[in-house]
């Protein structure tokens, strides 16, 4: 059971972090584009 | 020649400079948000359904118990890894033939997503293996070839993370093509060599239980939708980065 919890936890953390990182990088570029 | 220079040379007039470079119509600032408004909730809903099915709908496997449920997201992660690297392969070939930056951007985006999902395969696999085989890792043919695939595309990303040199882009495209040759090897490794890794049998005769099969299919669909979402976002990010590069190069001139 613990392996299942760890596996699903890892999948969630990795995918949420990666998706958030893309949105964050996008926002950063958009702000720079507006500023320049 | 620098990629930035290539990009700036492809922009011919002041009017074009002020416009956004659009690699594909689907990535246009007015089109993509509308698409994502539909795609994002459908994806999240499908992932929710897949998660519910994996935890509550699919029966508990007799010998492995709950640890077997790792399989419902381990297999889709591997599928997305293969799909992503196939896109890298096609886009790299197109880049070498046409020398258009949009194909390079697509290959780079797909490679990054492919590495993320292959990382998930390499993290969830050992957790399943510990319950099934009693060891986190064995130097089995499928495990080893998957690790090699991951290393090749991590190398690809490392190559790309340095200077945006056109020569490096070409070299990365060649690596992206060669690296994909490992995918059929991974797929066939269970038949070519004696391996501990289970072979997936999804047909009716002696394969997966129907509830397990249905759960796997929904999980596959959910990750495929997620992949489409991430690929659109990531490729648009490359497009925006190029827009910024063009502006900077032109303002320096």
PDB file of C-alpha atoms in Angstrom:
ATOM      1  CA  UNK A   1       0.000   0.000   0.000  1.00  0.00           C
ATOM      2  CA  UNK A   2       2.832   2.408   0.892  1.00  0.00           C
ATOM      3  CA  UNK A   3       4.426   1.856  -2.550  1.00  0.00           C
ATOM      4  CA  UNK A   4       1.148   2.816  -4.204  1.00  0.00           C
ATOM      5  CA  UNK A   5       0.874   6.010  -2.153  1.00  0.00           C
ATOM      6  CA  UNK A   6       4.480   6.968  -2.941  1.00  0.00           C
ATOM      7  CA  UNK A   7       4.047   6.199  -6.663  1.00  0.00           C
ATOM      8  CA  UNK A   8       0.840   8.234  -7.038  1.00  0.00           C
ATOM      9  CA  UNK A   9       2.358  11.002  -4.914  1.00  0.00           C
ATOM     10  CA  UNK A  10       5.473  11.167  -7.104  1.00  0.00           C
ATOM     11  CA  UNK A  11       3.391  11.252 -10.311  1.00  0.00           C
ATOM     12  CA  UNK A  12       1.222  14.068  -8.937  1.00  0.00           C
ATOM     13  CA  UNK A  13       4.137  16.169  -7.682  1.00  0.00           C
ATOM     14  CA  UNK A  14       6.167  15.775 -10.904  1.00  0.00           C
ATOM     15  CA  UNK A  15       3.290  16.558 -13.263  1.00  0.00           C
ATOM     16  CA  UNK A  16       1.882  19.468 -11.238  1.00  0.00           C
ATOM     17  CA  UNK A  17       5.367  20.985 -10.818  1.00  0.00           C
ATOM     18  CA  UNK A  18       6.180  20.624 -14.524  1.00  0.00           C
ATOM     19  CA  UNK A  19       2.874  22.145 -15.653  1.00  0.00           C
ATOM     20  CA  UNK A  20       3.268  25.016 -13.164  1.00  0.00           C
ATOM     21  CA  UNK A  21       6.840  25.592 -14.390  1.00  0.00           C
ATOM     22  CA  UNK A  22       5.641  25.954 -17.998  1.00  0.00           C
ATOM     23  CA  UNK A  23       2.966  28.482 -16.962  1.00  0.00           C
ATOM     24  CA  UNK A  24       5.486  30.344 -14.800  1.00  0.00           C
ATOM     25  CA  UNK A  25       8.058  30.551 -17.632  1.00  0.00           C
ATOM     26  CA  UNK A  26       5.337  31.695 -20.020  1.00  0.00           C
ATOM     27  CA  UNK A  27       4.239  34.440 -17.651  1.00  0.00           C
ATOM     28  CA  UNK A  28       7.823  35.557 -17.148  1.00  0.00           C
ATOM     29  CA  UNK A  29       8.384  35.860 -20.932  1.00  0.00           C
ATOM     30  CA  UNK A  30       5.098  37.708 -21.404  1.00  0.00           C
ATOM     31  CA  UNK A  31       6.059  40.213 -18.706  1.00  0.00           C
ATOM     32  CA  UNK A  32       9.490  40.738 -20.279  1.00  0.00           C
ATOM     33  CA  UNK A  33       7.886  41.201 -23.696  1.00  0.00           C
ATOM     34  CA  UNK A  34       5.557  43.848 -22.298  1.00  0.00           C
ATOM     35  CA  UNK A  35       8.394  45.588 -20.463  1.00  0.00           C
ATOM     36  CA  UNK A  36      10.765  45.740 -23.449  1.00  0.00           C
TER      37      UNK A  36
ATOM     38  CA  UNK B   1      25.337  30.903 -37.376  1.00  0.00           C
ATOM     39  CA  UNK B   2      23.276  31.702 -34.329  1.00  0.00           C
ATOM     40  CA  UNK B   3      19.643  30.601 -34.127  1.00  0.00           C
ATOM     41  CA  UNK B   4      18.639  34.112 -33.067  1.00  0.00           C
ATOM     42  CA  UNK B   5      20.221  35.495 -36.231  1.00  0.00           C
ATOM     43  CA  UNK B   6      18.354  32.968 -38.337  1.00  0.00           C
ATOM     44  CA  UNK B   7      15.145  33.981 -36.654  1.00  0.00           C
ATOM     45  CA  UNK B   8      15.712  37.684 -37.129  1.00  0.00           C
ATOM     46  CA  UNK B   9      16.568  37.197 -40.789  1.00  0.00           C
ATOM     47  CA  UNK B  10      13.294  35.421 -41.330  1.00  0.00           C
ATOM     48  CA  UNK B  11      11.465  38.575 -40.258  1.00  0.00           C
ATOM     49  CA  UNK B  12      11.302  40.888 -43.214  1.00  0.00           C
ATOM     50  CA  UNK B  13       9.349  43.970 -42.266  1.00  0.00           C
ATOM     51  CA  UNK B  14       8.602  46.157 -39.274  1.00  0.00           C
ATOM     52  CA  UNK B  15       5.003  44.975 -39.451  1.00  0.00           C
ATOM     53  CA  UNK B  16       6.115  41.373 -39.096  1.00  0.00           C
ATOM     54  CA  UNK B  17       8.410  42.268 -36.201  1.00  0.00           C
ATOM     55  CA  UNK B  18       5.489  43.636 -34.246  1.00  0.00           C
ATOM     56  CA  UNK B  19       3.435  40.587 -34.996  1.00  0.00           C
ATOM     57  CA  UNK B  20       4.041  37.407 -33.073  1.00  0.00           C
ATOM     58  CA  UNK B  21       5.870  34.610 -34.865  1.00  0.00           C
ATOM     59  CA  UNK B  22       3.259  31.873 -35.169  1.00  0.00           C
ATOM     60  CA  UNK B  23       4.710  28.446 -35.870  1.00  0.00           C
ATOM     61  CA  UNK B  24       1.334  26.828 -36.317  1.00  0.00           C
ATOM     62  CA  UNK B  25      -2.142  28.376 -36.467  1.00  0.00           C
ATOM     63  CA  UNK B  26      -3.124  26.310 -33.415  1.00  0.00           C
ATOM     64  CA  UNK B  27      -0.520  28.209 -31.333  1.00  0.00           C
ATOM     65  CA  UNK B  28      -1.927  31.623 -32.221  1.00  0.00           C
ATOM     66  CA  UNK B  29      -2.674  33.785 -29.173  1.00  0.00           C
ATOM     67  CA  UNK B  30      -6.337  33.957 -30.154  1.00  0.00           C
ATOM     68  CA  UNK B  31      -6.741  30.254 -30.939  1.00  0.00           C
ATOM     69  CA  UNK B  32      -4.784  28.418 -28.225  1.00  0.00           C
ATOM     70  CA  UNK B  33      -6.581  29.857 -25.148  1.00  0.00           C
ATOM     71  CA  UNK B  34      -9.933  28.796 -26.635  1.00  0.00           C
ATOM     72  CA  UNK B  35      -8.590  25.308 -27.271  1.00  0.00           C
ATOM     73  CA  UNK B  36      -7.127  25.018 -23.782  1.00  0.00           C
ATOM     74  CA  UNK B  37     -10.415  26.166 -22.266  1.00  0.00           C
ATOM     75  CA  UNK B  38     -11.939  22.979 -23.649  1.00  0.00           C
ATOM     76  CA  UNK B  39      -8.921  20.667 -23.391  1.00  0.00           C
ATOM     77  CA  UNK B  40      -7.869  21.472 -19.806  1.00  0.00           C
ATOM     78  CA  UNK B  41     -11.162  20.624 -18.033  1.00  0.00           C
ATOM     79  CA  UNK B  42     -11.677  17.501 -20.175  1.00  0.00           C
ATOM     80  CA  UNK B  43      -8.127  16.359 -19.329  1.00  0.00           C
ATOM     81  CA  UNK B  44      -8.527  16.996 -15.600  1.00  0.00           C
ATOM     82  CA  UNK B  45     -11.909  15.265 -15.573  1.00  0.00           C
ATOM     83  CA  UNK B  46     -10.508  12.232 -17.418  1.00  0.00           C
ATOM     84  CA  UNK B  47      -7.543  12.034 -15.027  1.00  0.00           C
ATOM     85  CA  UNK B  48      -9.992  12.181 -12.097  1.00  0.00           C
ATOM     86  CA  UNK B  49     -12.085   9.366 -13.577  1.00  0.00           C
ATOM     87  CA  UNK B  50      -8.928   7.308 -14.276  1.00  0.00           C
ATOM     88  CA  UNK B  51      -7.743   7.829 -10.705  1.00  0.00           C
ATOM     89  CA  UNK B  52     -11.124   6.788  -9.305  1.00  0.00           C
ATOM     90  CA  UNK B  53     -11.186   3.693 -11.522  1.00  0.00           C
ATOM     91  CA  UNK B  54      -7.594   2.755 -10.607  1.00  0.00           C
ATOM     92  CA  UNK B  55      -8.270   3.022  -6.877  1.00  0.00           C
ATOM     93  CA  UNK B  56     -11.864   1.838  -6.524  1.00  0.00           C
ATOM     94  CA  UNK B  57     -13.230   0.338  -9.750  1.00  0.00           C
ATOM     95  CA  UNK B  58     -10.419  -2.035 -10.741  1.00  0.00           C
ATOM     96  CA  UNK B  59     -10.329  -5.195  -8.613  1.00  0.00           C
ATOM     97  CA  UNK B  60      -7.527  -5.826  -6.142  1.00  0.00           C
ATOM     98  CA  UNK B  61      -4.937  -8.083  -7.736  1.00  0.00           C
ATOM     99  CA  UNK B  62      -4.707 -11.415  -5.919  1.00  0.00           C
ATOM    100  CA  UNK B  63      -0.948 -11.814  -5.494  1.00  0.00           C
ATOM    101  CA  UNK B  64       0.430  -8.256  -5.475  1.00  0.00           C
ATOM    102  CA  UNK B  65      -2.413  -6.478  -3.722  1.00  0.00           C
ATOM    103  CA  UNK B  66      -2.729  -2.688  -4.000  1.00  0.00           C
ATOM    104  CA  UNK B  67       0.800  -2.169  -5.345  1.00  0.00           C
ATOM    105  CA  UNK B  68      -0.423  -3.560  -8.675  1.00  0.00           C
ATOM    106  CA  UNK B  69      -2.491  -0.353  -9.099  1.00  0.00           C
ATOM    107  CA  UNK B  70       0.782   1.487  -9.867  1.00  0.00           C
ATOM    108  CA  UNK B  71       0.515  -0.225 -13.257  1.00  0.00           C
ATOM    109  CA  UNK B  72      -2.469   1.979 -14.319  1.00  0.00           C
ATOM    110  CA  UNK B  73      -0.254   5.077 -14.485  1.00  0.00           C
ATOM    111  CA  UNK B  74       3.115   3.398 -15.086  1.00  0.00           C
ATOM    112  CA  UNK B  75       2.056   1.989 -18.479  1.00  0.00           C
ATOM    113  CA  UNK B  76       0.465   5.277 -19.700  1.00  0.00           C
ATOM    114  CA  UNK B  77       3.645   7.151 -18.655  1.00  0.00           C
ATOM    115  CA  UNK B  78       5.691   4.775 -20.808  1.00  0.00           C
ATOM    116  CA  UNK B  79       3.232   5.182 -23.702  1.00  0.00           C
ATOM    117  CA  UNK B  80       3.519   8.972 -23.523  1.00  0.00           C
ATOM    118  CA  UNK B  81       7.307   8.729 -23.374  1.00  0.00           C
ATOM    119  CA  UNK B  82       7.306   6.669 -26.588  1.00  0.00           C
ATOM    120  CA  UNK B  83       4.797   8.998 -28.268  1.00  0.00           C
ATOM    121  CA  UNK B  84       6.836  12.069 -27.303  1.00  0.00           C
ATOM    122  CA  UNK B  85      10.071  10.579 -28.638  1.00  0.00           C
ATOM    123  CA  UNK B  86       8.301   9.574 -31.845  1.00  0.00           C
ATOM    124  CA  UNK B  87       7.329  13.237 -32.263  1.00  0.00           C
ATOM    125  CA  UNK B  88      10.965  14.209 -31.592  1.00  0.00           C
ATOM    126  CA  UNK B  89      11.986  11.753 -34.329  1.00  0.00           C
ATOM    127  CA  UNK B  90       9.517  13.120 -36.907  1.00  0.00           C
ATOM    128  CA  UNK B  91      10.136  16.778 -36.009  1.00  0.00           C
ATOM    129  CA  UNK B  92      13.923  16.272 -36.124  1.00  0.00           C
ATOM    130  CA  UNK B  93      13.699  14.727 -39.592  1.00  0.00           C
ATOM    131  CA  UNK B  94      11.510  17.657 -40.705  1.00  0.00           C
ATOM    132  CA  UNK B  95      13.976  20.148 -39.212  1.00  0.00           C
ATOM    133  CA  UNK B  96      16.923  18.589 -41.019  1.00  0.00           C
ATOM    134  CA  UNK B  97      14.985  18.556 -44.301  1.00  0.00           C
ATOM    135  CA  UNK B  98      13.267  21.949 -44.124  1.00  0.00           C
ATOM    136  CA  UNK B  99      15.548  23.851 -41.732  1.00  0.00           C
ATOM    137  CA  UNK B 100      12.522  25.563 -40.206  1.00  0.00           C
ATOM    138  CA  UNK B 101      12.801  26.634 -36.570  1.00  0.00           C
ATOM    139  CA  UNK B 102       9.225  25.510 -35.806  1.00  0.00           C
ATOM    140  CA  UNK B 103      10.190  21.836 -36.232  1.00  0.00           C
ATOM    141  CA  UNK B 104      13.168  22.306 -33.944  1.00  0.00           C
ATOM    142  CA  UNK B 105      10.896  23.947 -31.351  1.00  0.00           C
ATOM    143  CA  UNK B 106       8.445  21.056 -31.585  1.00  0.00           C
ATOM    144  CA  UNK B 107      11.229  18.470 -31.203  1.00  0.00           C
ATOM    145  CA  UNK B 108      12.668  20.246 -28.172  1.00  0.00           C
ATOM    146  CA  UNK B 109       9.244  20.574 -26.523  1.00  0.00           C
ATOM    147  CA  UNK B 110       8.362  16.911 -27.128  1.00  0.00           C
ATOM    148  CA  UNK B 111      11.795  15.779 -25.863  1.00  0.00           C
ATOM    149  CA  UNK B 112      11.342  17.663 -22.606  1.00  0.00           C
ATOM    150  CA  UNK B 113       7.892  16.173 -22.011  1.00  0.00           C
ATOM    151  CA  UNK B 114       9.165  12.722 -23.019  1.00  0.00           C
ATOM    152  CA  UNK B 115      11.935  12.952 -20.421  1.00  0.00           C
ATOM    153  CA  UNK B 116       9.408  13.971 -17.730  1.00  0.00           C
ATOM    154  CA  UNK B 117       7.186  10.961 -18.455  1.00  0.00           C
ATOM    155  CA  UNK B 118      10.107   8.537 -18.819  1.00  0.00           C
ATOM    156  CA  UNK B 119      11.334   9.793 -15.431  1.00  0.00           C
ATOM    157  CA  UNK B 120       7.924   8.808 -14.045  1.00  0.00           C
ATOM    158  CA  UNK B 121       8.322   5.355 -15.620  1.00  0.00           C
ATOM    159  CA  UNK B 122      11.725   4.951 -13.965  1.00  0.00           C
ATOM    160  CA  UNK B 123      10.403   6.123 -10.599  1.00  0.00           C
ATOM    161  CA  UNK B 124       7.141   4.161 -10.488  1.00  0.00           C
ATOM    162  CA  UNK B 125       8.596   0.970 -12.016  1.00  0.00           C
ATOM    163  CA  UNK B 126      10.926   0.251  -9.077  1.00  0.00           C
ATOM    164  CA  UNK B 127       8.069   0.828  -6.600  1.00  0.00           C
ATOM    165  CA  UNK B 128       6.047  -1.802  -8.446  1.00  0.00           C
ATOM    166  CA  UNK B 129       9.116  -4.068  -8.776  1.00  0.00           C
ATOM    167  CA  UNK B 130       9.817  -3.979  -5.033  1.00  0.00           C
ATOM    168  CA  UNK B 131       6.357  -5.414  -4.390  1.00  0.00           C
ATOM    169  CA  UNK B 132       6.530  -7.895  -7.283  1.00  0.00           C
ATOM    170  CA  UNK B 133      10.165  -9.018  -7.345  1.00  0.00           C
ATOM    171  CA  UNK B 134      11.424  -7.954  -3.926  1.00  0.00           C
ATOM    172  CA  UNK B 135      14.019  -5.624  -5.461  1.00  0.00           C
ATOM    173  CA  UNK B 136      13.743  -2.016  -6.672  1.00  0.00           C
ATOM    174  CA  UNK B 137      15.993  -2.544  -9.664  1.00  0.00           C
ATOM    175  CA  UNK B 138      17.330  -5.467 -11.674  1.00  0.00           C
ATOM    176  CA  UNK B 139      19.485  -5.112 -14.788  1.00  0.00           C
ATOM    177  CA  UNK B 140      16.714  -6.580 -16.892  1.00  0.00           C
ATOM    178  CA  UNK B 141      16.651  -5.908 -20.671  1.00  0.00           C
ATOM    179  CA  UNK B 142      13.556  -3.697 -20.590  1.00  0.00           C
ATOM    180  CA  UNK B 143      14.652  -1.706 -17.560  1.00  0.00           C
ATOM    181  CA  UNK B 144      18.148  -1.182 -18.925  1.00  0.00           C
ATOM    182  CA  UNK B 145      16.994  -0.123 -22.411  1.00  0.00           C
ATOM    183  CA  UNK B 146      14.492   2.296 -20.821  1.00  0.00           C
ATOM    184  CA  UNK B 147      17.265   3.804 -18.718  1.00  0.00           C
ATOM    185  CA  UNK B 148      19.385   4.167 -21.870  1.00  0.00           C
ATOM    186  CA  UNK B 149      16.485   5.952 -23.609  1.00  0.00           C
ATOM    187  CA  UNK B 150      16.154   8.354 -20.677  1.00  0.00           C
ATOM    188  CA  UNK B 151      19.902   9.054 -20.681  1.00  0.00           C
ATOM    189  CA  UNK B 152      19.937   9.716 -24.440  1.00  0.00           C
ATOM    190  CA  UNK B 153      17.171  12.328 -24.204  1.00  0.00           C
ATOM    191  CA  UNK B 154      18.590  13.892 -21.036  1.00  0.00           C
ATOM    192  CA  UNK B 155      21.762  14.276 -23.137  1.00  0.00           C
ATOM    193  CA  UNK B 156      19.641  15.829 -25.886  1.00  0.00           C
ATOM    194  CA  UNK B 157      18.223  18.392 -23.440  1.00  0.00           C
ATOM    195  CA  UNK B 158      21.678  19.142 -22.032  1.00  0.00           C
ATOM    196  CA  UNK B 159      22.908  19.765 -25.558  1.00  0.00           C
ATOM    197  CA  UNK B 160      20.029  22.165 -26.126  1.00  0.00           C
ATOM    198  CA  UNK B 161      20.284  23.968 -22.807  1.00  0.00           C
ATOM    199  CA  UNK B 162      23.548  25.619 -23.806  1.00  0.00           C
ATOM    200  CA  UNK B 163      24.000  28.211 -26.563  1.00  0.00           C
ATOM    201  CA  UNK B 164      21.249  28.493 -29.209  1.00  0.00           C
ATOM    202  CA  UNK B 165      23.649  27.606 -31.956  1.00  0.00           C
ATOM    203  CA  UNK B 166      22.263  26.345 -35.244  1.00  0.00           C
ATOM    204  CA  UNK B 167      24.930  23.636 -35.411  1.00  0.00           C
ATOM    205  CA  UNK B 168      23.879  22.372 -32.003  1.00  0.00           C
ATOM    206  CA  UNK B 169      20.253  22.305 -33.151  1.00  0.00           C
ATOM    207  CA  UNK B 170      21.271  20.109 -36.101  1.00  0.00           C
ATOM    208  CA  UNK B 171      23.369  17.870 -33.886  1.00  0.00           C
ATOM    209  CA  UNK B 172      20.479  17.559 -31.419  1.00  0.00           C
ATOM    210  CA  UNK B 173      18.165  16.650 -34.315  1.00  0.00           C
ATOM    211  CA  UNK B 174      20.517  13.818 -35.291  1.00  0.00           C
ATOM    212  CA  UNK B 175      20.617  12.655 -31.644  1.00  0.00           C
ATOM    213  CA  UNK B 176      16.818  12.890 -31.478  1.00  0.00           C
ATOM    214  CA  UNK B 177      16.541  10.600 -34.506  1.00  0.00           C
ATOM    215  CA  UNK B 178      19.149   8.075 -33.345  1.00  0.00           C
ATOM    216  CA  UNK B 179      17.734   8.017 -29.802  1.00  0.00           C
ATOM    217  CA  UNK B 180      14.340   6.962 -31.073  1.00  0.00           C
ATOM    218  CA  UNK B 181      15.844   3.710 -32.399  1.00  0.00           C
ATOM    219  CA  UNK B 182      15.871   2.546 -28.763  1.00  0.00           C
ATOM    220  CA  UNK B 183      12.047   2.688 -28.559  1.00  0.00           C
ATOM    221  CA  UNK B 184      11.360  -0.418 -30.730  1.00  0.00           C
ATOM    222  CA  UNK B 185      14.217  -2.166 -28.886  1.00  0.00           C
ATOM    223  CA  UNK B 186      12.454  -1.470 -25.553  1.00  0.00           C
ATOM    224  CA  UNK B 187       9.137  -2.669 -26.963  1.00  0.00           C
ATOM    225  CA  UNK B 188      10.616  -5.890 -28.342  1.00  0.00           C
ATOM    226  CA  UNK B 189      13.059  -6.474 -25.460  1.00  0.00           C
ATOM    227  CA  UNK B 190      10.588  -8.795 -23.708  1.00  0.00           C
ATOM    228  CA  UNK B 191      10.544 -11.095 -26.742  1.00  0.00           C
ATOM    229  CA  UNK B 192      14.205 -10.781 -27.759  1.00  0.00           C
ATOM    230  CA  UNK B 193      15.721 -11.507 -24.364  1.00  0.00           C
ATOM    231  CA  UNK B 194      14.780 -13.526 -21.325  1.00  0.00           C
ATOM    232  CA  UNK B 195      13.319 -10.848 -19.095  1.00  0.00           C
ATOM    233  CA  UNK B 196      11.503 -10.506 -15.776  1.00  0.00           C
ATOM    234  CA  UNK B 197       9.392  -7.611 -16.987  1.00  0.00           C
ATOM    235  CA  UNK B 198       5.768  -8.666 -17.629  1.00  0.00           C
ATOM    236  CA  UNK B 199       4.348  -8.539 -21.144  1.00  0.00           C
ATOM    237  CA  UNK B 200       1.114  -6.622 -21.426  1.00  0.00           C
ATOM    238  CA  UNK B 201      -1.721  -8.789 -22.751  1.00  0.00           C
ATOM    239  CA  UNK B 202      -4.909  -6.767 -23.216  1.00  0.00           C
ATOM    240  CA  UNK B 203      -6.997  -9.116 -25.359  1.00  0.00           C
ATOM    241  CA  UNK B 204      -9.882 -11.190 -24.025  1.00  0.00           C
ATOM    242  CA  UNK B 205      -8.136 -14.559 -23.972  1.00  0.00           C
ATOM    243  CA  UNK B 206      -6.255 -14.899 -20.708  1.00  0.00           C
ATOM    244  CA  UNK B 207      -5.106 -11.295 -20.483  1.00  0.00           C
ATOM    245  CA  UNK B 208      -6.220  -8.518 -18.176  1.00  0.00           C
ATOM    246  CA  UNK B 209      -9.528  -8.643 -16.351  1.00  0.00           C
ATOM    247  CA  UNK B 210     -12.124  -6.491 -18.193  1.00  0.00           C
ATOM    248  CA  UNK B 211     -12.383  -3.912 -15.367  1.00  0.00           C
ATOM    249  CA  UNK B 212      -8.580  -3.664 -15.251  1.00  0.00           C
ATOM    250  CA  UNK B 213      -8.431  -3.288 -19.027  1.00  0.00           C
ATOM    251  CA  UNK B 214     -11.074  -0.559 -19.017  1.00  0.00           C
ATOM    252  CA  UNK B 215      -9.202   1.290 -16.253  1.00  0.00           C
ATOM    253  CA  UNK B 216      -5.979   1.089 -18.220  1.00  0.00           C
ATOM    254  CA  UNK B 217      -7.683   2.447 -21.350  1.00  0.00           C
ATOM    255  CA  UNK B 218      -9.151   5.430 -19.465  1.00  0.00           C
ATOM    256  CA  UNK B 219      -5.741   6.117 -17.875  1.00  0.00           C
ATOM    257  CA  UNK B 220      -4.115   5.954 -21.330  1.00  0.00           C
ATOM    258  CA  UNK B 221      -6.683   8.402 -22.688  1.00  0.00           C
ATOM    259  CA  UNK B 222      -6.202  10.784 -19.748  1.00  0.00           C
ATOM    260  CA  UNK B 223      -2.416  10.882 -20.138  1.00  0.00           C
ATOM    261  CA  UNK B 224      -2.700  11.305 -23.909  1.00  0.00           C
ATOM    262  CA  UNK B 225      -4.921  14.351 -23.369  1.00  0.00           C
ATOM    263  CA  UNK B 226      -2.479  15.670 -20.776  1.00  0.00           C
ATOM    264  CA  UNK B 227       0.347  15.204 -23.244  1.00  0.00           C
ATOM    265  CA  UNK B 228      -1.534  17.187 -25.906  1.00  0.00           C
ATOM    266  CA  UNK B 229      -2.128  19.975 -23.393  1.00  0.00           C
ATOM    267  CA  UNK B 230       1.512  20.089 -22.282  1.00  0.00           C
ATOM    268  CA  UNK B 231       2.867  19.899 -25.835  1.00  0.00           C
ATOM    269  CA  UNK B 232       0.718  22.824 -26.976  1.00  0.00           C
ATOM    270  CA  UNK B 233       1.785  24.906 -23.983  1.00  0.00           C
ATOM    271  CA  UNK B 234       5.452  23.993 -24.244  1.00  0.00           C
ATOM    272  CA  UNK B 235       5.691  24.650 -27.988  1.00  0.00           C
ATOM    273  CA  UNK B 236       3.950  27.989 -27.535  1.00  0.00           C
ATOM    274  CA  UNK B 237       6.537  28.788 -24.859  1.00  0.00           C
ATOM    275  CA  UNK B 238       9.313  28.255 -27.444  1.00  0.00           C
ATOM    276  CA  UNK B 239       7.417  30.514 -29.829  1.00  0.00           C
ATOM    277  CA  UNK B 240       7.180  33.251 -27.197  1.00  0.00           C
ATOM    278  CA  UNK B 241      10.863  32.864 -26.358  1.00  0.00           C
ATOM    279  CA  UNK B 242      11.669  33.359 -30.049  1.00  0.00           C
ATOM    280  CA  UNK B 243       9.442  36.412 -30.161  1.00  0.00           C
ATOM    281  CA  UNK B 244      11.521  37.860 -27.328  1.00  0.00           C
ATOM    282  CA  UNK B 245      14.793  36.874 -29.029  1.00  0.00           C
ATOM    283  CA  UNK B 246      13.741  38.521 -32.293  1.00  0.00           C
ATOM    284  CA  UNK B 247      12.814  41.730 -30.483  1.00  0.00           C
ATOM    285  CA  UNK B 248      16.142  41.798 -28.657  1.00  0.00           C
ATOM    286  CA  UNK B 249      18.262  41.063 -31.732  1.00  0.00           C
ATOM    287  CA  UNK B 250      16.466  43.706 -33.771  1.00  0.00           C
ATOM    288  CA  UNK B 251      16.718  46.315 -31.059  1.00  0.00           C
ATOM    289  CA  UNK B 252      20.487  45.715 -30.923  1.00  0.00           C
ATOM    290  CA  UNK B 253      20.896  46.295 -34.680  1.00  0.00           C
TER     291      UNK B 253
END
